[in-house]
Coordinates of C-alpha atoms and ligand atoms in Angstrom, one line a residue:
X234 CA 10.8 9.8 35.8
X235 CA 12.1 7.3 33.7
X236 CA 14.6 8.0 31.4
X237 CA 15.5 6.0 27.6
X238 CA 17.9 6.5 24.8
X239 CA 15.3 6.5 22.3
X240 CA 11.6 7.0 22.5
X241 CA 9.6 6.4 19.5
X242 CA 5.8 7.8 18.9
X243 CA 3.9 5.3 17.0
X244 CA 3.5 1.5 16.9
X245 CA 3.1 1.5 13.0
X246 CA 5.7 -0.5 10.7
X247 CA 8.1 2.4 11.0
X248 CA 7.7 2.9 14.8
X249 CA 7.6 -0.8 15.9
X250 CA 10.8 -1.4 13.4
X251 CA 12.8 1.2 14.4
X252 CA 11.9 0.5 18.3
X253 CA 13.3 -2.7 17.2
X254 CA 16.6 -1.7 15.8
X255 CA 17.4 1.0 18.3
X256 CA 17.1 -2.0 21.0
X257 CA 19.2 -4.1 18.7
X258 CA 21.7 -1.6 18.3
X259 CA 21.9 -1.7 22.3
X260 CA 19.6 1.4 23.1
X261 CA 17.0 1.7 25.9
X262 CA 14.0 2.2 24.0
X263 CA 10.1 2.9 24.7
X264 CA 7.3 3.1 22.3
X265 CA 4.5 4.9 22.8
X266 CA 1.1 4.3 21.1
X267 CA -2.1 5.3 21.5
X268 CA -4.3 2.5 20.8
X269 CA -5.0 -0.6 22.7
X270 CA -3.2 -3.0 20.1
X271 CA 0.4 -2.1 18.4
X272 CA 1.0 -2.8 14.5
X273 CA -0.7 0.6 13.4
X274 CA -2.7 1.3 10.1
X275 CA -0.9 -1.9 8.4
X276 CA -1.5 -4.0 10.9
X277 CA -4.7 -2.9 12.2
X278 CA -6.6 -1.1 9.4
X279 CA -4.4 -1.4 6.2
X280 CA -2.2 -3.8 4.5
X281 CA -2.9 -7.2 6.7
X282 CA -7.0 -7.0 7.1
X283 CA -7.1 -5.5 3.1
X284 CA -4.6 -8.9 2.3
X285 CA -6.9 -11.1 4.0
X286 CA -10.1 -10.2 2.4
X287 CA -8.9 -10.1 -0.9
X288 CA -7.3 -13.5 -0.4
X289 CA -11.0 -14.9 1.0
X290 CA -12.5 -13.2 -1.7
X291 CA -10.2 -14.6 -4.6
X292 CA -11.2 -18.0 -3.4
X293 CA -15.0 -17.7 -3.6
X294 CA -14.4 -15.7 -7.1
X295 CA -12.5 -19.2 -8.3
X296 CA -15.0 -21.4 -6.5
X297 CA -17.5 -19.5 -9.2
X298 CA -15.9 -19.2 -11.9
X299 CA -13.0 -21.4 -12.3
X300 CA -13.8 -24.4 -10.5
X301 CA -16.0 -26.1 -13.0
X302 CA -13.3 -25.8 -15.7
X303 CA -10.6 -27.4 -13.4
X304 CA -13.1 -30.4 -12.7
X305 CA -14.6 -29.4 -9.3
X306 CA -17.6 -29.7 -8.9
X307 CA -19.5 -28.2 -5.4
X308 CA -22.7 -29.4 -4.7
X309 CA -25.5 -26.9 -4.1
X310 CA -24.8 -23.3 -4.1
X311 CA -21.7 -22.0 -3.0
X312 CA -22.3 -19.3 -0.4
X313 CA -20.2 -16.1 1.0
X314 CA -20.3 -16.0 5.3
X315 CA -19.4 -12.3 5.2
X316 CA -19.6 -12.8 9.3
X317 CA -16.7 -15.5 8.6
X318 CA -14.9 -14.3 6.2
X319 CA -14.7 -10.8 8.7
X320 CA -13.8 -12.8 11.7
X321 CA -11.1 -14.4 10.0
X322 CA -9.7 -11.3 8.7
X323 CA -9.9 -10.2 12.3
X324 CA -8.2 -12.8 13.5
X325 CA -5.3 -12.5 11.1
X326 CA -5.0 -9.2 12.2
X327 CA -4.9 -10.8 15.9
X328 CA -2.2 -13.1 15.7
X329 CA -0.3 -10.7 13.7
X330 CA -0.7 -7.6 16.2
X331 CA 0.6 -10.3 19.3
X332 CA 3.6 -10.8 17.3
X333 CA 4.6 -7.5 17.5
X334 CA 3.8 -7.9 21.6
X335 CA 6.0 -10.8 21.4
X336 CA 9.1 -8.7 19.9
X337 CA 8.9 -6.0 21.8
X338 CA 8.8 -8.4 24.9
X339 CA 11.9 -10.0 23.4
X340 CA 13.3 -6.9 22.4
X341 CA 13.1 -5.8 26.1
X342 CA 11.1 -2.7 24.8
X343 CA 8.7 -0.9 26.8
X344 CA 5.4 -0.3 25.8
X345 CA 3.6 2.7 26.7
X346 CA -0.6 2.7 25.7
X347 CA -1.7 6.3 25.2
X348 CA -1.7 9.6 23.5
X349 CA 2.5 10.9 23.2
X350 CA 3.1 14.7 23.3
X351 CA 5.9 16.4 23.6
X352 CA 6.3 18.8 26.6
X353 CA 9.8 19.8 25.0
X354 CA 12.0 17.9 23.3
X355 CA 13.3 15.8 25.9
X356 CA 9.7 15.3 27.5
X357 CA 7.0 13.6 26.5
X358 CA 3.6 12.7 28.4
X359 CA 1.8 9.8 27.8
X360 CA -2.1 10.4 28.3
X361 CA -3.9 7.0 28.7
X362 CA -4.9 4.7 31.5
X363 CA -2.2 6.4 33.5
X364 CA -0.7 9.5 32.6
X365 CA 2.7 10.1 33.0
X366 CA 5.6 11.6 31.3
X367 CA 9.1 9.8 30.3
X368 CA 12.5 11.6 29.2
X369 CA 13.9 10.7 26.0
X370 CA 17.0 11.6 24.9
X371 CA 16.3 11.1 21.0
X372 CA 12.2 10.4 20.3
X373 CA 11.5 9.0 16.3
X374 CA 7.8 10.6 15.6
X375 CA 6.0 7.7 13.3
X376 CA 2.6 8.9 14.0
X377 CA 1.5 7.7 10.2
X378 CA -1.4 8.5 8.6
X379 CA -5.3 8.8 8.4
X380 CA -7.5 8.8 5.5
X381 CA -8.3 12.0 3.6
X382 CA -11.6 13.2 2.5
X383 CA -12.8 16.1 0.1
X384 CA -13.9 19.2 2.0
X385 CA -17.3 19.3 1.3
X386 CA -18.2 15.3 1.8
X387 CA -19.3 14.5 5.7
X388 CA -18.2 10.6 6.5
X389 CA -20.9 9.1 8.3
X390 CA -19.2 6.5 8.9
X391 CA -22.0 3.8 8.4
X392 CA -22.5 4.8 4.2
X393 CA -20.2 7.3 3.3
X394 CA -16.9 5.5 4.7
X395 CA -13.2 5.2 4.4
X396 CA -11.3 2.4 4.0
X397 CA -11.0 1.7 8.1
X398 CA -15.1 0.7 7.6
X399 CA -15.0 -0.9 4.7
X400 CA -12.5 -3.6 5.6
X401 CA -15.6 -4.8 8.5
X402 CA -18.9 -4.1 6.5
X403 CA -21.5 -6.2 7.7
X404 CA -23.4 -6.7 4.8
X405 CA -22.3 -6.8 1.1
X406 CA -22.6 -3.7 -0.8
X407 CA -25.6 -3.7 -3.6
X408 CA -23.6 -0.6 -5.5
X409 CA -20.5 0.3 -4.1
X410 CA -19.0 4.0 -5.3
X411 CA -15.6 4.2 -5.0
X412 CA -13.7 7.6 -5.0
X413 CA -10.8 7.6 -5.9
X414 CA -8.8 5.3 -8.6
X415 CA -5.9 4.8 -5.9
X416 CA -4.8 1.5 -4.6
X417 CA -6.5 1.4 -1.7
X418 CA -10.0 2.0 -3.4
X419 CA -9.3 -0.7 -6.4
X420 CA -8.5 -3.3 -4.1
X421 CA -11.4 -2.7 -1.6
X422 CA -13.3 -2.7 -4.5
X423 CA -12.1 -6.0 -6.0
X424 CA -13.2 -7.5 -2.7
X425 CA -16.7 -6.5 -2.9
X426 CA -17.1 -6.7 -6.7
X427 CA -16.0 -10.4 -6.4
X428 CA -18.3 -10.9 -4.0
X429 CA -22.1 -9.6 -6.1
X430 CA -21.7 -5.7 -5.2
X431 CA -22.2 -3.7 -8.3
X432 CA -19.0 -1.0 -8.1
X433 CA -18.2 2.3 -10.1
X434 CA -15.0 4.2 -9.5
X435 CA -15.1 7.8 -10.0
X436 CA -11.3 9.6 -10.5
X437 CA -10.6 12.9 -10.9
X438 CA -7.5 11.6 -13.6
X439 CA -7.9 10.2 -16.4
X440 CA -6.3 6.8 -15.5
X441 CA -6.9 4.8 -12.5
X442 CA -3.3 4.0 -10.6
X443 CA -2.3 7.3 -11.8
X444 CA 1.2 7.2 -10.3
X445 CA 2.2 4.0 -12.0
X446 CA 3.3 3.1 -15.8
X447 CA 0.6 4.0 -17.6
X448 CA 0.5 0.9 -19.4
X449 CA -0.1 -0.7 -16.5
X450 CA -3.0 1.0 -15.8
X451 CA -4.3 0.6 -19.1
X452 CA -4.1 -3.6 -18.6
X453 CA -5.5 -3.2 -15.1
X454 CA -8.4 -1.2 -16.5
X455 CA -9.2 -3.6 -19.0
X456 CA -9.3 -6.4 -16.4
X457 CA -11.6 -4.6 -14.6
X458 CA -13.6 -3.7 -17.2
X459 CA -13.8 -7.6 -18.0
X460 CA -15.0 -8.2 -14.5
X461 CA -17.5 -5.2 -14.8
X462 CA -16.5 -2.7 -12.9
X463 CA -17.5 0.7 -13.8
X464 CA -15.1 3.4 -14.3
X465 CA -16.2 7.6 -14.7
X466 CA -12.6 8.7 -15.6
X467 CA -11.6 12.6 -15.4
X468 CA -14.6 13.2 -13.2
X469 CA -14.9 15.7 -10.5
X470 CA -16.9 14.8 -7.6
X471 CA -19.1 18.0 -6.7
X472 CA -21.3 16.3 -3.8
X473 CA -21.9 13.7 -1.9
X474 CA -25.3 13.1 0.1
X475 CA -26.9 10.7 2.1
X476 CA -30.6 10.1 1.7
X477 CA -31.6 6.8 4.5
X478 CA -30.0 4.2 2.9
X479 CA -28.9 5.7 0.1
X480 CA -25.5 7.2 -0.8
X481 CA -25.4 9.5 -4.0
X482 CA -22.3 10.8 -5.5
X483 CA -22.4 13.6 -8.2
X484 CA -19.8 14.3 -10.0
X485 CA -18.7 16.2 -13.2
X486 CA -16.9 15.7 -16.7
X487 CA -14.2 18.2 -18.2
X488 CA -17.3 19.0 -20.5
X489 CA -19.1 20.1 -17.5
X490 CA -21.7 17.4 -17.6
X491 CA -22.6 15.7 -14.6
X492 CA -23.4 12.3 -13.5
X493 CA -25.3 11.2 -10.3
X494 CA -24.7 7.6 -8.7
X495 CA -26.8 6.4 -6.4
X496 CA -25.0 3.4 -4.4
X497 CA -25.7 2.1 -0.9
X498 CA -22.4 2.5 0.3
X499 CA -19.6 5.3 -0.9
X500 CA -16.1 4.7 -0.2
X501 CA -14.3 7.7 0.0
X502 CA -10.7 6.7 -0.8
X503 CA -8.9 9.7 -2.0
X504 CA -5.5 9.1 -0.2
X505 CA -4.3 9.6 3.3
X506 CA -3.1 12.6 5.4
X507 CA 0.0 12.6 7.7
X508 CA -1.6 12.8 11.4
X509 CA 0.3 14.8 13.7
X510 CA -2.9 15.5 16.2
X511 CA -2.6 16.1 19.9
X512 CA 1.4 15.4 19.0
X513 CA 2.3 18.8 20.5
X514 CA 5.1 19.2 17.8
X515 CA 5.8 22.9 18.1
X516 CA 6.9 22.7 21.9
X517 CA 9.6 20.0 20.7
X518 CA 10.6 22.7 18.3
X519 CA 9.8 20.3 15.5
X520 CA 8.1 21.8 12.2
X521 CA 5.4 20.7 9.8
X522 CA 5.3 22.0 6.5
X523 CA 2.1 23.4 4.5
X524 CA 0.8 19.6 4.1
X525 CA 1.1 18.5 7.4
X526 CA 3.6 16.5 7.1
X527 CA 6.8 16.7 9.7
X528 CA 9.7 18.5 7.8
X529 CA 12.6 16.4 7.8
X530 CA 16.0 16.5 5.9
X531 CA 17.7 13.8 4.3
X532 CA 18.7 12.5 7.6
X533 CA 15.2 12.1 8.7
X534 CA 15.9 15.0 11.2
X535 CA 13.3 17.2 12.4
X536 CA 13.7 20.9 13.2
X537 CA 14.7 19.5 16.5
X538 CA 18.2 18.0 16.3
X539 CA 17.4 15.2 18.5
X540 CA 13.6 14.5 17.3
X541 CA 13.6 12.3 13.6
X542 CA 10.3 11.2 12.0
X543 CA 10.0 9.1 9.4
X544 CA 6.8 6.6 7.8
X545 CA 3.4 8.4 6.5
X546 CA 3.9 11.2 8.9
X547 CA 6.7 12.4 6.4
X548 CA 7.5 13.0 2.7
X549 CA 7.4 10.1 0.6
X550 CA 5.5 7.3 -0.7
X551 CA 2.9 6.3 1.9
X552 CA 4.0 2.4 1.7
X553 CA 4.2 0.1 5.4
X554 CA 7.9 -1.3 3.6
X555 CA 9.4 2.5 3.0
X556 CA 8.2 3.2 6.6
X557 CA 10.3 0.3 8.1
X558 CA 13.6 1.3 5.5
X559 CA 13.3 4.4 7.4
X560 CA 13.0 2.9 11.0
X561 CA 16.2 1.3 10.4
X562 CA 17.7 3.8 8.9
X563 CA 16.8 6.3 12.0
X564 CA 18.1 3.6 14.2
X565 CA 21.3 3.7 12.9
X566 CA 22.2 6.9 12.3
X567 CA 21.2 7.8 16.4
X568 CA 23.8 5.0 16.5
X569 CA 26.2 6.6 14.7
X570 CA 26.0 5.1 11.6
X571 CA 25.9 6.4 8.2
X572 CA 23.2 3.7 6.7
X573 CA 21.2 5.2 2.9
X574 CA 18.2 5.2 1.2
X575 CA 17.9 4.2 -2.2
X576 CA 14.3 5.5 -2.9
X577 CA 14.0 5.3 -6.7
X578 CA 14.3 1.2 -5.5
X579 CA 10.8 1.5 -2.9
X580 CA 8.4 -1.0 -5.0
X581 CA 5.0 0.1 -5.3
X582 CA 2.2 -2.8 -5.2
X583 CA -1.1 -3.3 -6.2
X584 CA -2.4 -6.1 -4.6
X585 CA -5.5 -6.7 -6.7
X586 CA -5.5 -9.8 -9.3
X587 CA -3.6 -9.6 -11.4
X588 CA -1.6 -8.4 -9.0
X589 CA 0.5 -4.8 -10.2
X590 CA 4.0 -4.3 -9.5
X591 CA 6.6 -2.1 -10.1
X592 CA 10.0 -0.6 -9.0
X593 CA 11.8 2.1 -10.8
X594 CA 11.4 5.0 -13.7
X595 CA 8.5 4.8 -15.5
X596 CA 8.2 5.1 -19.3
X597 CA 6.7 8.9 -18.5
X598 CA 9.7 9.4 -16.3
X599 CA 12.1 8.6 -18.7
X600 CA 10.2 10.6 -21.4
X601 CA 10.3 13.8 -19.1
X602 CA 13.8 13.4 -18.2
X603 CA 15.3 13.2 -21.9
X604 CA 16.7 9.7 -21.1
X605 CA 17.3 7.2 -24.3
X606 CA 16.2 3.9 -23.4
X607 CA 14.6 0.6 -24.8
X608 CA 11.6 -1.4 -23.6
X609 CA 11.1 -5.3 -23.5
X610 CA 7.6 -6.5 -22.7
X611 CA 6.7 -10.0 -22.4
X612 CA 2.7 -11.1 -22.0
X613 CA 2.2 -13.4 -19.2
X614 CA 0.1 -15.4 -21.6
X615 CA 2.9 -17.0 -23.2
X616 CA 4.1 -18.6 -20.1
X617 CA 2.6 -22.4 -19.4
X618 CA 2.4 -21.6 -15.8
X619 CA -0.1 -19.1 -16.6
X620 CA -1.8 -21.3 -18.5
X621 CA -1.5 -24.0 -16.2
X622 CA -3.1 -21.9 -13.3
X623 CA -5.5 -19.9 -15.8
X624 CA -3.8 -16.5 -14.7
X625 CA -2.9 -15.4 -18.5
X626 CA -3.9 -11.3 -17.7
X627 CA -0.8 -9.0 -18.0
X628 CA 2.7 -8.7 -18.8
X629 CA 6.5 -7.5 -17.5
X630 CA 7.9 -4.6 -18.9
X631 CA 11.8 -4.1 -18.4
X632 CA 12.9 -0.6 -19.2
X633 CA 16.8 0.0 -20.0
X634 CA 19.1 2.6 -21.1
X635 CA 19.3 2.7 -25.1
X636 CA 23.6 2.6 -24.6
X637 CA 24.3 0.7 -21.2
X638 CA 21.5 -1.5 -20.7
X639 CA 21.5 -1.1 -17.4
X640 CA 17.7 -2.1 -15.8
X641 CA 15.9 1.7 -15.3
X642 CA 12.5 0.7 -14.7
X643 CA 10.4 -2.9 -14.1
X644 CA 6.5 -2.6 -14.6
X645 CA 4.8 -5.8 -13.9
X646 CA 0.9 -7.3 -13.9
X647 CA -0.1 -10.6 -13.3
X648 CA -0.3 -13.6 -11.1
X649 CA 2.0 -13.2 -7.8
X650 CA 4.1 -10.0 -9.5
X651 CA 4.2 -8.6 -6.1
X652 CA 6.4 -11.3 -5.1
X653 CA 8.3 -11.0 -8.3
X654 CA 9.1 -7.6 -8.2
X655 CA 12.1 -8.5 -5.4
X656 CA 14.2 -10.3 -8.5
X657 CA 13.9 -6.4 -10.3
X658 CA 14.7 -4.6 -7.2
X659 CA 17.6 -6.8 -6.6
X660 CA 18.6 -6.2 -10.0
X661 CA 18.1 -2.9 -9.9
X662 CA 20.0 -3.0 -6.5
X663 CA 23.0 -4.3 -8.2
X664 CA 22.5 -2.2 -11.2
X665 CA 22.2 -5.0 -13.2
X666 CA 21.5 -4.6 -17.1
X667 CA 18.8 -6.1 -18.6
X668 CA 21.4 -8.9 -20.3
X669 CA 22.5 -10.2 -16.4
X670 CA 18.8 -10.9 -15.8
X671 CA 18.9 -11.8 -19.1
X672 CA 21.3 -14.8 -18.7
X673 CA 20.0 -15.8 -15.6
X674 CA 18.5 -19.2 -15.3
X675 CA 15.0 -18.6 -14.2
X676 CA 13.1 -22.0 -13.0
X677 CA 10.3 -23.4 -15.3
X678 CA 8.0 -23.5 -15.1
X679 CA 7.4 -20.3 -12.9
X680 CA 6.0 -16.7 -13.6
X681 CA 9.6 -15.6 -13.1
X682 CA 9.6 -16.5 -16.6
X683 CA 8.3 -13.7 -17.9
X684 CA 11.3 -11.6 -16.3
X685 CA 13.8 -13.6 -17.9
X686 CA 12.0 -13.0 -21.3
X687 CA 11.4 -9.3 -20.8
X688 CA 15.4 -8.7 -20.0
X689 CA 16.1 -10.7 -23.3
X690 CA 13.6 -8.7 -25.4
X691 CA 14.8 -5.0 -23.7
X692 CA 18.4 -6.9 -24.6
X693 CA 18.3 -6.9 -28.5
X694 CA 14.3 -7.9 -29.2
X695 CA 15.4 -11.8 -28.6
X696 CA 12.4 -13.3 -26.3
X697 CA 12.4 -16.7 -26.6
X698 CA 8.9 -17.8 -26.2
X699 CA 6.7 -14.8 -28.2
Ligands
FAD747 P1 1.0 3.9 10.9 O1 0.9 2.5 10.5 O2 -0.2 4.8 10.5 O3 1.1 3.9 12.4 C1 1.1 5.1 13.2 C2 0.7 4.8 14.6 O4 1.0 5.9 15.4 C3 -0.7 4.4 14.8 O5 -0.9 3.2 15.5 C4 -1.3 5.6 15.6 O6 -2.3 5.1 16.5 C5 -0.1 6.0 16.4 N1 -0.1 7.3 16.9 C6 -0.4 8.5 16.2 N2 -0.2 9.6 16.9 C7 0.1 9.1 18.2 C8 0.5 9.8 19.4 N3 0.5 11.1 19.5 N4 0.8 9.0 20.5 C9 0.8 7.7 20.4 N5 0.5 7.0 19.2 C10 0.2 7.7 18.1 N6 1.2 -0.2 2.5 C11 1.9 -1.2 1.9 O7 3.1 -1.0 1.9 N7 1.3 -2.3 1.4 C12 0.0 -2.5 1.4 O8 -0.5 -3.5 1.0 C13 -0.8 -1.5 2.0 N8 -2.2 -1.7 2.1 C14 -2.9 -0.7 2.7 C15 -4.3 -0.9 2.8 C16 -5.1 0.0 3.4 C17 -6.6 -0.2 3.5 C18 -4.5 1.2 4.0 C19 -5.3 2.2 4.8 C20 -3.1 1.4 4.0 C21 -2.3 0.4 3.3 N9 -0.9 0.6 3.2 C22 -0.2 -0.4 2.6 C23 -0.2 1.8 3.8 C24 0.4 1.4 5.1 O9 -0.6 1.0 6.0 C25 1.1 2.7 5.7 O10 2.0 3.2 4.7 C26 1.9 2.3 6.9 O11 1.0 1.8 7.9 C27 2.6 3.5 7.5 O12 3.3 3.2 8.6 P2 3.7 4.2 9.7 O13 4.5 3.5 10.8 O14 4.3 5.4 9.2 O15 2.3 4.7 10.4

């Protein structure tokens, strides 16, 4: 039987990193995962294939509606290849998946294809192509996630589908209903809105994006509502049927009155649920609590003293980047280390467009919790590279307390935020006050801009450009 330091469940952005740092950190390591390719929901079915299509879709939406103005003019009708533009997602999500082969190969990692679970908590079989069972003598469970559903809807799969379908439709939606006011529902639905479907979101909240700023969901909305999407805010979903072709969707108000939708396609996207399945936890002597998810302390440390878990299979923001924080960090405390977690600094990211970012306490956070502080918002509009590019939706909100100025909370929509949220985290890292970001020179002309401006209105109300 062979034997390794560390075996990790899971091929996912938490498994594949932490497989990576254990090896680094001079380890014999094996990762275990039960599908053909390795990369997990990100890879495979989540943030890389969702990227892609909303990048193919962004250009057709500017080849329609922006290219005229800029002075390009296509002959003839410009067309969507949805075969294409689906290849060429797949094919992103290809070359990215043979990367990870490539490190583990370089990381002298080996790989095990099929279905880990634990005989105790030094055992584990692998059921696949071959079955066979390894020792471990510490294993990292990052099974992840899969996506929820409401009790009483049946996913067929073909019209009443979750996000894994919807990133490889093979036709474009006529009316897409989207359940669900989440992330992973608004940017699906971006793609298909921007290419002809029709799409209504129903949410059971009163705000789409309800864990973020809510004045960033209010912006967001409006954009939306600009490029005619349909919202049914604080509506219950009561049913879901499927007649032929047809997908309907009722759903209720807080007045009781109900709606019905009828859509070809539904897309049920109301948030994913740890996946444990076929893990065998309880013979490791590792516990899950009443939602499934692996019960860890602040260590990451299961039950089991030498079992950790970390990703979507555990507490926490369901984000690929806070999966990997907590790879590393696993890694290094089997190591011996005593590495930290900063979680109030996990940025959360919409990748729609405008793109929504954000990092820290919200302005209902700070409410709730009785802490004084000041706000400085600065509309991308005012910047001349948002003019320049025709990207003039949103603005950056700096947060800051009221007597130290130190930088609480960033909230961000607009053109490449999710790339410009990294300046507030490292801020925030350094806990910087809003006068350091303030005073530091920002190139022009860049959206950074609108950072710099925001930190100098949180400072004392001095923006220079609004
Ligand atoms: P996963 O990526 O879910 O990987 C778990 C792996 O474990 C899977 O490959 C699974 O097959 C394997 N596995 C499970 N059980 C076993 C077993 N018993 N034996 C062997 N293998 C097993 N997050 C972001 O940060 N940014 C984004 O832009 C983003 N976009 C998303 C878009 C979509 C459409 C979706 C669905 C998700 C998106 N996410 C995004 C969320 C992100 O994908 C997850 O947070 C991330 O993948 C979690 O990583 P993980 O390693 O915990 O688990």
């Amino acid at each position: 039987m062979k034997s390794y330091d560390v075996a990790v469940i899971g091929s996912g952005p938490g498994g594949y990193v932490a497989a990576i740092r254990c090896a680094q950190l001079g380890m014999k390591t094996a990762i275990i995962e039960k599908y053909n390719t390795l990369g997990g929901t990100c890879l495979n079915v989540g943030c890389i294939p969702s990227k892609a299509l909303l990048d193919s879709s962004h250009h057709y939406h500017d080849a329609i509606t922006h290219f005229e103005e800029h002075g390009i003019d296509i002959p003839g009708d410009v067309k969507v290849n949805l075969k294409q533009m689906i290849a060429r997602k797949q094919s992103v999500v290809d070359q990215t998946t043979k990367g990870i082969d490539f490190l583990m190969d370089k990381n002298k990692i080996e790989v095990y294809h099929g279905m880990g679970s634990f005989k105790d908590a030094t055992h584990i079989e692998i059921k696949g192509d071959s079955d066979t069972t390894i020792e471990a003598k510490n294993t990292i469970i990052a099974t992840g996630s899969k996506p929820a559903s409401l009790p009483f809807i049946e996913l067929d799969k073909e019209r009443i589908i979750t996000s894994t379908e919807a990133l490889s439709l093979t036709e474009i939606p006529k009316h897409l209903i989207i359940i669900g006011g989440g992330v992973i529902g608004l940017e699906l639905g971006q793609v298909y809105r921007r290419l002809g479907a029709d799409v209504s979101v129903v949410e059971f909240m009163d705000r789409i994006i309800p864990g973020m700023d809510a004045s960033l969901s209010k912006e967001l909305t409006k954009v939306f509502k600009k490029q005619k999407m349909k919202f049914y805010l604080s509506h219950k979903v009561t049913e879901v049927t499927r007649k032929a072709k047809e997908a309907i969707v009722k759903a209720t108000d807080k007045k009781g009155e109900e709606i019905s939708l009828k859509g070809d396609y539904c897309l049920v996207s109301v948030g994913r649920r740890p996946y444990t399945d076929g893990l065998n936890a309880e013979a490791a002597g590792v516990k899950l609590n009443d939602k499934g998810q692996v019960e860890v302390d602040e260590h990451l440390r299961t039950a089991a003293s030498n079992i950790y878990a970390i990703g979507d299979v555990v507490r926490g923001a369901m984000l690929a980047h806070k999966a990997e924080e907590e790879g590393v960090m696993v890694a290094e405390i089997i190591a011996g280390q005593k590495p930290h977690i900063d979680y109030n600094l996990i940025p959360g990211v919409v990748y729609t467009w405008p793109e929504v970012a954000a990092v820290g306490k919200t302005e209902e956070e700070l409410k709730e919790a009785g802490i004084e502080y000041k706000s400085g918002q600065f509309p991308m509009r005012a910047l001349g590279r948002s003019r320049a590019s025709m990207d003039t939706d949103g603005f950056v909100k700096i947060l800051a307390d009221k007597q130290t100025d130190e930088v609480l909370g960033v909230h961000m929509i607009g053109a490449r935020v999710a790339d410009l949220i990294a300046e507030a985290v490292t801020a925030m890292e350094y806990r910087a006050s809003a006068e350091d970001i303030a005073r530091m020179s920002h190139a022009h002309p860049t959206y950074a801009e609108a950072v710099k401006e925001a930190a100098l209105a949180a400072t004392e109300n001095r923006a220079l450009h609004s």
